[in-house]
Structures are given as structure tokens and as C-alpha cells.
């Protein structure tokens, strides 16, 4: 039985008297497990809705946004899931723009009986196209930032290296080396 109790505990820190020491604590039921993270991103890619994704994964929406703010890897996976979801929307919009959708219009008489049926091709995509345009702009900025960060000769990379070298030089000077 001790083995089972040991598996249900996770490492944590207890802050006391200005220091921290290791301790074991029980796993919270609402904590982010690997399965919940995967479920969250799968639902986010399907719906492009963080509230719905959090509900489906069984986690708090606020904790999802907090984790996105604090964890760069989580934030990038979030953006990747949205990019995947909006890619699906783009494909749907392209199909819709090319082929339209059929809507059946039923005309009833005064007694509620069907008087006539009419099938129409409808292409009402104004809201979806606006959302897609907003997403496209955001993704273009993200791609440009990713490309700039990935290049070792980018102005940003050079500035970061120079800042680190300046800090090292200043520390060496202060240490008298």
C-alpha cells in the first residue's frame, strides 16, 4: 500500500523562514496532467475557443490563460493549436466560397401544411471572413517574429548577444579580472 500512496504524491516546495525545502504533496484533481494538456490542445484546435477547450479538458479557463502567460512552451503550443484550427476554418471557407451551401426554404400555408419547398445556394461568409482576416494578420506577425528569432544574423539576435557580452564585460571589470 505504501507504493500506491507514494505514486499519488508529487514533489513540491514548502517556503518557510526565508528558505524552501522539498516536500511531497497530493496531486490536485484540477491540476494540469499530460492527458489534460493534450485534451485541451485537441479541443482548442477543434473549436478555436479557449473556454470550450478548458471545459472539455476539465481545467479552469483562468488557469489556462495564466499558464499561457507564464509558460512559453504552452503559449507556443496554444498558438499552434489555434493555427491548426484556423487552417481548418480556412479550408471550410474556401469550400464554401467555391461551392456555397444549400438551404431549404419551406413555405407553409395558413393551416401549417407545406405549400412549397425551395432550395437555395447561400454564401453568407462576412463574419467568418472578418475573423479569418484577423487571425491571418496575427499569424503573419507570429511567423515573422519566429523567423527573426531563428536567424543568428538578425538584428534582434545580434543585440541580445551584444547585451550579454556587455554584461559579462561589466562583471569582469567589477571583479577586477
Short mmCIF file of C-alpha atoms in Angstrom, two decimals, residues 2 38 82 173:
data_model
loop_
_atom_site.label_atom_id
_atom_site.label_comp_id
_atom_site.label_asym_id
_atom_site.label_seq_id
_atom_site.Cartn_x
_atom_site.Cartn_y
_atom_site.Cartn_z
CA UNK A 2 2.94 2.31 0.59
CA UNK A 38 -3.39 17.06 -24.76
CA UNK A 82 -5.18 27.88 -32.97
CA UNK A 173 35.52 44.73 -14.67
#
